[in-house]
Short mmCIF file of C-alpha atoms and ligand atoms in Angstrom, two decimals:
data_model
loop_
_atom_site.label_atom_id
_atom_site.label_comp_id
_atom_site.label_asym_id
_atom_site.label_seq_id
_atom_site.Cartn_x
_atom_site.Cartn_y
_atom_site.Cartn_z
CA MET A 1 30.32 -11.46 -35.84
CA GLU A 2 27.65 -8.85 -35.23
CA ALA A 3 24.73 -8.37 -37.58
CA PRO A 4 25.70 -6.51 -40.75
CA GLY A 5 24.72 -2.88 -40.56
CA SER A 6 25.07 -2.57 -36.81
CA LEU A 7 27.87 -0.13 -36.30
CA PRO A 8 29.71 0.94 -33.16
CA SER A 9 28.30 4.03 -31.51
CA SER A 10 31.53 5.57 -30.29
CA LEU A 11 34.97 6.24 -31.69
CA SER A 12 36.68 3.92 -29.18
CA ALA A 13 34.28 1.07 -30.04
CA LEU A 14 34.90 1.80 -33.71
CA SER A 15 38.66 1.47 -33.42
CA ALA A 16 38.30 -1.60 -31.18
CA ARG A 17 36.24 -3.33 -33.87
CA TYR A 18 37.97 -2.16 -37.03
CA GLY A 19 41.52 -1.43 -35.81
CA THR A 20 43.53 0.13 -38.62
CA ASP A 21 40.43 0.11 -40.83
CA ALA A 22 38.66 2.57 -38.52
CA LEU A 23 39.62 5.56 -40.68
CA ALA A 24 38.29 3.87 -43.79
CA VAL A 25 35.00 3.20 -41.93
CA LEU A 26 34.78 6.87 -41.05
CA GLU A 27 35.36 7.70 -44.72
CA GLN A 28 32.52 5.36 -45.68
CA LEU A 29 30.20 6.95 -43.11
CA LYS A 30 31.07 10.36 -44.45
CA ARG A 31 29.85 9.26 -47.89
CA THR A 32 26.34 8.87 -46.39
CA ASN A 33 26.57 12.59 -45.74
CA ASP A 34 26.72 12.00 -41.95
CA CYS A 35 23.28 10.35 -41.99
CA SER A 36 22.29 9.36 -38.46
CA SER A 37 20.57 6.09 -39.45
CA PRO A 38 21.91 4.79 -42.77
CA ILE A 39 20.43 1.77 -44.55
CA ALA A 40 22.80 -1.19 -44.91
CA LEU A 41 22.82 -3.37 -48.06
CA VAL A 42 24.87 -6.39 -49.09
CA GLY A 43 25.48 -7.42 -52.66
CA GLU A 44 27.28 -6.34 -55.79
CA ARG A 45 27.04 -4.33 -58.97
CA LEU A 46 28.51 -5.90 -62.09
CA THR A 47 29.13 -4.29 -65.44
CA ILE A 48 29.17 -7.05 -68.05
CA ASP A 49 29.92 -6.93 -71.76
CA ARG A 50 26.82 -8.61 -73.13
CA GLU A 51 28.62 -9.74 -76.30
CA THR A 52 31.67 -11.36 -74.73
CA GLY A 53 30.30 -12.07 -71.23
CA GLU A 54 33.40 -10.39 -69.79
CA ILE A 55 33.00 -8.65 -66.40
CA ILE A 56 34.23 -5.13 -67.08
CA ASP A 57 33.71 -3.77 -63.58
CA ARG A 58 32.63 -5.02 -60.18
CA TYR A 59 31.71 -3.17 -57.03
CA GLY A 60 30.64 -5.21 -54.00
CA SER A 61 29.77 -4.65 -50.36
CA ASP A 62 32.78 -6.87 -49.52
CA GLN A 63 35.01 -4.05 -50.79
CA GLU A 64 33.72 -1.73 -48.09
CA PRO A 65 35.49 -1.77 -44.71
CA THR A 66 32.18 -2.45 -42.92
CA GLY A 67 31.23 -5.28 -45.29
CA VAL A 68 28.02 -3.45 -46.18
CA VAL A 69 27.01 -0.67 -48.55
CA LEU A 70 25.59 2.25 -46.59
CA LEU A 71 22.91 4.53 -48.04
CA PRO A 72 21.54 7.66 -46.37
CA CYS A 73 18.06 7.26 -44.81
CA ARG A 74 16.76 10.32 -46.71
CA ASN A 75 14.34 11.27 -43.92
CA ARG A 76 13.11 14.81 -44.55
CA ARG A 77 12.49 15.55 -40.87
CA ALA A 78 15.16 17.44 -38.97
CA SER A 79 13.99 15.75 -35.76
CA ARG A 80 14.79 12.32 -37.24
CA CYS A 81 17.98 12.86 -39.25
CA PRO A 82 19.59 16.31 -39.24
CA ALA A 83 21.95 15.45 -42.11
CA CYS A 84 19.39 13.98 -44.56
CA SER A 85 16.91 16.68 -43.63
CA HIS A 86 19.57 19.24 -44.56
CA VAL A 87 19.97 17.67 -48.01
CA TYR A 88 16.18 17.48 -48.45
CA GLY A 89 15.82 21.13 -47.44
CA GLY A 90 18.45 22.06 -50.05
CA ASP A 91 16.53 20.19 -52.75
CA ALA A 92 13.25 21.78 -51.61
CA PHE A 93 14.91 25.19 -51.91
CA ALA A 94 16.33 24.41 -55.36
CA LEU A 95 13.07 23.17 -56.86
CA THR A 96 11.01 25.95 -55.32
CA ARG A 97 13.42 28.58 -56.53
CA ALA A 98 13.61 27.03 -60.01
CA GLY A 99 9.86 27.67 -60.31
CA LEU A 100 10.39 31.34 -59.48
CA ALA A 101 13.69 32.26 -61.09
CA GLY A 102 14.05 29.42 -63.62
CA ASP A 103 16.86 26.86 -63.89
CA GLU A 104 18.05 26.82 -67.49
CA ALA A 105 20.49 23.95 -66.85
CA ARG A 106 17.52 21.72 -65.98
CA GLY A 107 15.21 23.01 -68.70
CA VAL A 108 13.20 25.50 -66.63
CA PRO A 109 13.15 28.81 -68.57
CA ALA A 110 14.43 31.89 -66.74
CA ALA A 111 11.71 33.93 -68.45
CA LEU A 112 9.16 32.61 -65.95
CA ALA A 113 10.55 35.09 -63.44
CA ASP A 114 8.41 37.67 -65.26
CA HIS A 115 5.15 35.72 -64.77
CA PRO A 116 2.70 36.94 -62.11
CA ARG A 117 3.51 35.09 -58.84
CA VAL A 118 2.01 35.38 -55.38
CA PHE A 119 2.77 33.77 -52.03
CA ALA A 120 -0.40 32.93 -50.12
CA THR A 121 -0.94 31.65 -46.58
CA LEU A 122 -4.14 29.66 -46.16
CA THR A 123 -4.98 29.15 -42.49
CA ALA A 124 -7.52 27.16 -40.47
CA PRO A 125 -10.52 28.88 -38.90
CA SER A 126 -10.78 29.22 -35.11
CA PHE A 127 -11.76 26.21 -32.99
CA GLY A 128 -11.49 28.16 -29.75
CA SER A 129 -9.25 30.85 -28.21
CA VAL A 130 -5.60 29.97 -27.66
CA HIS A 131 -2.78 31.94 -26.07
CA ARG A 132 -0.97 33.96 -28.69
CA ARG A 133 1.83 36.43 -29.09
CA VAL A 134 0.62 39.63 -30.69
CA VAL A 135 3.31 42.00 -31.94
CA ARG A 136 2.37 45.32 -33.50
CA ALA A 137 4.97 47.85 -34.62
CA GLY A 138 7.62 46.00 -32.61
CA VAL A 139 5.57 46.07 -29.38
CA VAL A 140 4.24 42.89 -27.72
CA LEU A 141 0.55 43.38 -26.88
CA PRO A 142 -1.59 41.57 -24.29
CA CYS A 143 -2.66 38.09 -25.48
CA ARG A 144 -6.44 38.55 -25.43
CA GLN A 145 -7.52 41.71 -23.70
CA ARG A 146 -11.24 42.24 -23.07
CA ARG A 147 -12.75 45.17 -21.19
CA ASP A 148 -15.58 43.17 -19.65
CA ASP A 149 -13.33 40.36 -18.26
CA PRO A 150 -15.70 37.60 -19.43
CA ILE A 151 -15.93 34.19 -17.74
CA CYS A 152 -16.69 31.12 -19.88
CA SER A 153 -19.37 28.58 -18.99
CA HIS A 154 -16.67 26.48 -17.27
CA GLY A 155 -15.91 29.31 -14.85
CA ARG A 156 -12.57 30.20 -16.48
CA ALA A 157 -11.38 33.67 -17.52
CA ALA A 158 -11.90 34.01 -21.27
CA ALA A 159 -9.35 36.83 -21.53
CA CYS A 160 -5.56 36.83 -21.00
CA ARG A 161 -3.63 40.01 -20.25
CA LEU A 162 -0.18 38.42 -20.48
CA ARG A 163 2.34 39.61 -23.02
CA HIS A 164 3.70 36.21 -23.98
CA ASP A 165 7.38 35.60 -24.53
CA GLU A 166 8.33 33.96 -27.86
CA LEU A 167 9.31 30.75 -26.07
CA ASP A 168 6.36 30.66 -23.68
CA PRO A 169 5.05 27.05 -23.66
CA ALA A 170 1.53 28.46 -23.12
CA LEU A 171 1.47 29.75 -26.72
CA GLY A 172 -1.01 27.80 -28.85
CA GLN A 173 -2.59 26.16 -25.78
CA ALA A 174 -6.34 26.64 -25.31
CA ILE A 175 -7.44 29.42 -22.94
CA CYS A 176 -10.17 27.01 -21.78
CA PRO A 177 -9.59 23.37 -22.83
CA ASP A 178 -13.26 22.61 -22.24
CA CYS A 179 -14.34 25.35 -24.67
CA PHE A 180 -11.86 24.34 -27.39
CA ASP A 181 -13.34 22.16 -30.15
CA TYR A 182 -10.64 19.44 -30.33
CA GLU A 183 -12.84 17.16 -32.41
CA GLY A 184 -13.53 19.93 -34.94
CA ALA A 185 -9.80 20.75 -35.07
CA VAL A 186 -8.65 17.21 -35.92
CA LEU A 187 -11.48 16.79 -38.43
CA TRP A 188 -10.37 20.01 -40.09
CA ASN A 189 -6.78 18.71 -40.28
CA ALA A 190 -8.07 15.46 -41.77
CA PHE A 191 -10.25 17.17 -44.39
CA MET A 192 -7.85 19.97 -45.28
CA PRO A 193 -6.35 18.06 -48.26
CA VAL A 194 -9.89 17.75 -49.70
CA LEU A 195 -10.49 21.46 -49.12
CA TRP A 196 -7.20 22.19 -50.92
CA ARG A 197 -8.07 20.00 -53.92
CA ARG A 198 -11.47 21.70 -54.23
CA THR A 199 -9.84 25.13 -54.01
CA ILE A 200 -7.49 24.20 -56.86
CA THR A 201 -10.44 22.87 -58.88
CA ASN A 202 -12.24 26.17 -58.35
CA LEU A 203 -9.26 28.27 -59.48
CA PRO A 204 -9.88 28.01 -63.26
CA ARG A 205 -13.56 28.83 -62.72
CA VAL A 206 -12.76 31.97 -60.72
CA LEU A 207 -10.08 32.85 -63.26
CA ALA A 208 -12.59 32.54 -66.09
CA SER A 209 -15.15 34.67 -64.28
CA ARG A 210 -12.55 37.41 -63.68
CA PHE A 211 -11.43 37.17 -67.30
CA GLY A 212 -15.03 37.51 -68.37
CA LEU A 213 -14.72 41.09 -67.20
CA SER A 214 -11.69 41.70 -69.34
CA ALA A 215 -12.32 41.17 -73.05
CA ALA A 216 -8.57 41.44 -73.70
CA ILE A 217 -7.93 38.00 -72.16
CA PRO A 218 -9.72 35.08 -73.79
CA GLN A 219 -10.99 32.31 -71.54
CA GLY A 220 -8.75 29.28 -71.02
CA SER A 221 -5.64 31.23 -71.98
CA CYS A 222 -3.92 30.79 -68.59
CA ARG A 223 -2.92 28.08 -66.18
CA VAL A 224 -2.25 28.48 -62.49
CA ARG A 225 0.67 26.40 -61.25
CA PHE A 226 1.67 26.03 -57.62
CA ALA A 227 4.11 24.68 -55.04
CA LYS A 228 2.84 24.34 -51.49
CA VAL A 229 4.12 23.38 -48.09
CA ALA A 230 2.14 22.53 -44.95
CA GLU A 231 3.07 23.94 -41.56
CA PHE A 232 1.73 23.05 -38.14
CA GLN A 233 0.72 26.09 -36.14
CA ARG A 234 1.28 25.98 -32.40
CA ARG A 235 -2.46 25.46 -31.85
CA GLY A 236 -2.10 22.10 -33.66
CA LEU A 237 -3.83 23.10 -36.90
CA VAL A 238 -2.16 22.85 -40.27
CA HIS A 239 -1.91 25.76 -42.61
CA LEU A 240 -0.53 26.06 -46.11
CA HIS A 241 2.06 28.35 -47.64
CA VAL A 242 1.51 28.33 -51.38
CA ILE A 243 3.36 29.82 -54.32
CA PHE A 244 0.93 30.43 -57.19
CA ARG A 245 2.26 31.25 -60.65
CA LEU A 246 0.28 32.25 -63.71
CA ASP A 247 1.48 30.65 -66.97
CA GLY A 248 0.22 30.55 -70.52
CA PRO A 249 -2.21 27.83 -71.67
CA ASP A 250 0.43 25.50 -73.10
CA GLN A 251 1.84 22.35 -71.50
CA ARG A 252 5.24 23.99 -71.71
CA VAL A 253 5.86 26.88 -69.38
CA GLU A 254 5.13 29.97 -71.45
CA ALA A 255 4.14 33.55 -70.65
CA PRO A 256 0.51 34.32 -69.80
CA PRO A 257 -1.37 36.77 -72.05
CA ASP A 258 -0.99 40.52 -71.56
CA GLY A 259 -3.26 41.84 -68.88
CA ALA A 260 -2.77 38.76 -66.68
CA THR A 261 -1.26 40.63 -63.76
CA THR A 262 -0.09 39.86 -60.25
CA GLU A 263 -3.11 41.76 -58.89
CA LEU A 264 -5.43 39.58 -60.96
CA LEU A 265 -3.72 36.40 -59.68
CA ALA A 266 -3.95 37.60 -56.05
CA ASP A 267 -7.63 38.37 -56.59
CA VAL A 268 -8.31 34.94 -58.15
CA VAL A 269 -6.51 33.08 -55.33
CA ALA A 270 -8.36 35.02 -52.61
CA GLY A 271 -11.67 34.52 -54.47
CA ALA A 272 -11.22 30.75 -54.90
CA ALA A 273 -10.20 30.33 -51.23
CA ALA A 274 -13.16 32.34 -49.97
CA ARG A 275 -15.77 30.51 -52.05
CA THR A 276 -14.54 26.94 -51.38
CA SER A 277 -15.90 24.91 -48.45
CA LEU A 278 -17.40 21.53 -47.64
CA SER A 279 -19.84 20.47 -44.99
CA ILE A 280 -19.36 17.24 -43.01
CA THR A 281 -21.31 15.46 -40.29
CA ARG A 282 -19.75 15.41 -36.81
CA PRO A 283 -19.85 12.30 -34.61
CA ASP A 284 -22.76 13.86 -32.65
CA GLY A 285 -24.74 14.39 -35.87
CA GLY A 286 -24.13 18.17 -36.04
CA ARG A 287 -22.61 19.83 -39.12
CA LEU A 288 -19.06 21.10 -39.41
CA SER A 289 -18.12 23.51 -42.16
CA ILE A 290 -14.59 22.86 -43.50
CA ARG A 291 -13.33 26.16 -44.93
CA TRP A 292 -10.25 28.37 -44.83
CA GLY A 293 -9.76 30.85 -41.99
CA ALA A 294 -10.54 34.51 -42.66
CA GLN A 295 -6.90 35.44 -42.00
CA MET A 296 -5.52 35.03 -45.48
CA HIS A 297 -2.36 36.71 -46.69
CA VAL A 298 -1.64 36.94 -50.39
CA ARG A 299 1.41 38.91 -51.42
CA ALA A 300 3.40 39.44 -54.58
CA ILE A 301 6.75 37.66 -54.87
CA ARG A 302 9.58 39.96 -55.95
CA PRO A 303 12.24 38.68 -58.36
CA GLY A 304 15.78 38.33 -56.97
CA ASP A 305 17.50 37.60 -53.68
CA GLU A 306 16.86 40.76 -51.67
CA GLY A 307 14.10 41.46 -49.21
CA GLU A 308 11.32 39.64 -47.40
CA ASP A 309 9.16 38.66 -50.38
CA SER A 310 11.97 37.85 -52.82
CA ASP A 311 12.37 34.57 -54.78
CA ALA A 312 15.12 33.52 -52.38
CA ALA A 313 13.24 34.42 -49.18
CA VAL A 314 10.05 32.64 -50.25
CA SER A 315 12.02 29.53 -51.35
CA GLY A 316 13.76 29.64 -47.97
CA TYR A 317 10.41 29.56 -46.11
CA VAL A 318 9.21 26.62 -48.16
CA ALA A 319 12.45 24.67 -47.57
CA LYS A 320 12.32 25.37 -43.83
CA TYR A 321 8.75 24.14 -43.40
CA ALA A 322 9.40 21.14 -45.66
CA THR A 323 11.74 19.63 -43.05
CA LYS A 324 9.30 19.92 -40.14
CA ALA A 325 6.17 18.05 -39.08
CA ALA A 326 3.77 17.92 -36.16
CA GLU A 327 6.54 17.98 -33.56
CA SER A 328 6.70 21.77 -33.97
CA ALA A 329 3.11 21.91 -32.62
CA GLY A 330 3.85 19.59 -29.70
CA GLY A 331 2.91 16.51 -31.75
CA LEU A 332 5.18 13.58 -32.56
CA ASP A 333 7.33 12.50 -35.48
CA ARG A 334 6.37 8.83 -35.11
CA ARG A 335 3.19 6.76 -34.98
CA ILE A 336 1.22 6.10 -31.80
CA ARG A 337 0.21 2.50 -31.11
CA SER A 338 -2.31 2.73 -28.26
CA GLU A 339 -4.53 5.05 -26.28
CA PHE A 340 -2.45 4.12 -23.24
CA GLU A 341 0.63 5.52 -25.00
CA ILE A 342 -1.09 8.89 -25.56
CA ALA A 343 -1.69 9.25 -21.82
CA HIS A 344 2.03 8.82 -21.10
CA LEU A 345 3.62 10.85 -23.91
CA ALA A 346 5.76 13.83 -23.01
CA VAL A 347 3.60 16.28 -24.99
CA SER A 348 1.62 19.40 -24.09
CA ASP A 349 -1.87 19.05 -22.66
CA HIS A 350 -3.27 20.63 -25.84
CA ALA A 351 -1.48 18.17 -28.16
CA ARG A 352 -2.57 15.26 -25.96
CA ARG A 353 -6.23 16.34 -26.19
CA LEU A 354 -5.92 16.57 -29.98
CA MET A 355 -4.43 13.05 -30.08
CA VAL A 356 -7.19 11.73 -27.81
CA ALA A 357 -9.77 13.31 -30.16
CA CYS A 358 -8.08 11.52 -33.10
CA TRP A 359 -8.21 8.22 -31.21
CA ARG A 360 -11.86 8.63 -30.21
CA VAL A 361 -13.21 9.79 -33.59
CA GLY A 362 -10.89 7.38 -35.41
CA GLY A 363 -12.57 4.47 -33.61
CA LEU A 364 -16.01 5.30 -35.07
CA PRO A 365 -16.91 3.25 -38.16
CA GLU A 366 -18.20 6.28 -40.12
CA PHE A 367 -14.80 8.01 -39.78
CA GLU A 368 -12.67 4.94 -40.47
CA HIS A 369 -11.63 6.21 -43.91
CA LEU A 370 -9.83 9.17 -42.28
CA ARG A 371 -7.45 6.74 -40.49
CA LEU A 372 -7.30 9.17 -37.58
CA ARG A 373 -5.69 6.66 -35.21
CA GLU A 374 -2.89 5.97 -37.63
CA TRP A 375 -2.33 9.71 -37.97
CA ALA A 376 -2.93 10.73 -34.34
CA HIS A 377 0.77 11.69 -34.02
CA MET A 378 0.11 14.20 -36.84
CA LEU A 379 -3.05 15.44 -35.11
CA GLY A 380 -5.21 14.00 -37.89
CA PHE A 381 -3.34 15.44 -40.91
CA ARG A 382 -2.27 12.76 -43.38
CA GLY A 383 -1.38 14.90 -46.37
CA HIS A 384 2.02 15.48 -47.91
CA PHE A 385 4.13 18.30 -46.61
CA LEU A 386 5.63 19.58 -49.85
CA THR A 387 3.78 19.14 -53.14
CA LYS A 388 3.74 20.96 -56.43
CA ALA A 389 1.93 21.08 -59.73
CA ARG A 390 3.47 18.80 -62.35
CA ARG A 391 4.97 21.57 -64.42
CA TYR A 392 5.91 23.92 -61.63
CA SER A 393 9.66 23.21 -62.03
CA VAL A 394 12.08 20.30 -61.55
CA THR A 395 11.42 17.24 -59.38
CA PHE A 396 13.15 15.82 -56.30
CA GLY A 397 14.03 12.79 -58.43
CA GLU A 398 15.86 14.91 -61.02
CA LEU A 399 17.86 16.69 -58.33
CA ARG A 400 18.72 13.37 -56.63
CA SER A 401 19.88 11.66 -59.81
CA ALA A 402 22.02 14.66 -60.72
CA ARG A 403 23.66 14.38 -57.29
CA MET A 404 24.18 10.63 -57.70
CA ARG A 405 25.77 11.07 -61.13
CA TYR A 406 28.09 13.69 -59.67
CA ARG A 407 29.05 11.41 -56.74
CA ALA A 408 29.63 8.45 -59.02
CA GLU A 409 31.95 10.55 -61.14
CA LEU A 410 33.85 11.72 -58.05
CA ALA A 411 34.19 8.10 -56.90
CA LEU A 412 35.64 7.10 -60.29
CA ILE A 413 38.14 9.93 -60.14
CA ALA A 414 39.07 8.91 -56.57
CA ARG A 415 39.72 5.35 -57.83
CA GLY A 416 42.03 6.81 -60.50
CA ASP A 417 39.52 5.47 -62.97
CA ALA A 418 38.00 8.53 -64.57
CA ASP A 419 38.13 6.91 -68.00
CA ASP A 420 34.83 5.07 -68.02
CA SER A 421 34.78 4.46 -71.77
CA LEU A 422 34.80 0.70 -71.05
CA ARG A 423 31.72 0.87 -68.87
CA ASN A 424 30.01 3.18 -71.32
CA ARG A 425 30.48 0.99 -74.37
CA PRO A 426 27.12 0.21 -76.01
CA SER A 427 27.36 -3.51 -75.22
CA ALA A 428 27.81 -2.86 -71.46
CA LEU A 429 25.09 -4.18 -69.18
CA VAL A 430 24.86 -3.19 -65.52
CA VAL A 431 23.48 -5.76 -63.09
CA ARG A 432 22.73 -4.82 -59.50
CA ARG A 433 22.11 -7.46 -56.85
CA PHE A 434 21.69 -5.91 -53.40
CA THR A 435 19.63 -7.04 -50.44
CA PHE A 436 18.58 -5.12 -47.37
CA ALA A 437 20.81 -5.95 -44.41
CA GLY A 438 19.24 -3.77 -41.75
CA ALA A 439 19.05 -0.20 -40.59
CA ALA A 440 22.36 0.82 -39.09
CA ARG A 441 20.92 2.76 -36.22
CA ALA A 442 23.99 3.16 -34.07
CA VAL A 443 26.59 5.12 -35.96
CA VAL A 444 29.35 7.40 -34.86
CA SER A 445 27.88 10.82 -34.19
CA PRO A 446 29.11 13.47 -36.62
CA HIS A 447 29.98 15.57 -33.57
CA GLU A 448 32.47 12.94 -32.40
CA THR A 449 34.11 12.68 -35.80
CA GLY A 450 34.49 16.43 -36.01
CA GLY A 451 32.13 16.51 -39.03
CA ARG A 452 29.56 19.18 -39.51
CA PRO A 453 26.75 19.28 -36.94
ZN1 ZN B 501 19.65 10.12 -42.69
ZN1 ZN B 502 -2.39 34.26 -23.11
ZN1 ZN B 503 -14.68 27.11 -21.02
#
């Protein structure tokens, strides 16, 4: 018999192995939500009456047609598992939206829709000119037009008159790779989480200084809560899309005092971002200032589902970026093991130079704590993609357990066993004994089973 968890990779192989059970196997796969690399477990779950010792209910991997319990891999990245990424994106949307429109069923008050909220994009500063697509009033403009046609010190044209197509692979690539500061770029990616934490720390201070001007709002009477998602730009630098919401001072989500407006919040966010920076030492002993780029957009979020800056649109952006990683900037979605591997990866020249910079700087003892080699596939960034303040809204865990409860109920109904009063009696004790039996990499593609893509 083959190792548990290894499943046939085609329909014909599936029916050859399982015969008349093949349909039941497909049913089981479907319950992983068409996950492309489910986790296989063996074991059982017993519900025991702790007073009488009687086994009220048993569910075991031996009851499954494959002999294993299959769980979805839950990878958030679309490039790794389209199906699990889809579920993750849905959860990201739900929890982001709950922080904007409320979710009364999960204890998030709908009244928070009236709080001041802004959507800010915090970018990286420039580390050298890259090819870009400039669109103004629906017209694509030349990439970098200069009247004097300058030549850089490497003898390359520093301007570019091309009007780049949206899919042009040149976009985000350096105009002169020798001028581009690859080392500075990966150090910025590595230090960005620190810059973010300091910006958040500065928020209350800036808020207090703005409130100092308005006697109507006492100090400490507001809290700024946020949800943020990181996105890789084509030039290989990370930027942040952040929802900021102004709440009252309490631990519970309550309304901020009168006079705390959207304009004030936008002003506070822009002020905190502009005044926050840190200075680090480069490998050559020079200084590098880690700060946000000057191109900062802060806009008000409109309540409702309609329009570009609505609750729904903003939540949609966050969910979309939450399922991506460095691969959208020509990076990789998996770790790199050697410098030799970098030289042979099918990535853009720009991404390769960023990875080489990670490898080189990561090998220096004074930069060891940044773990740049471990994170070379992410171009130096080792932060989380989607994070939020504790009381922004619901959590991924709450959404997942609600889904599991719902599925468990459906399964009971399917077994003709909806009456679970036995299992719910106070003396019932649930014992789970499962062990990992491998990652079931080769599964029937959802396309072959006619499932959703
Ligand atoms: Zn999966
Ligand atoms: Zn160009
Ligand atoms: Zn140059």
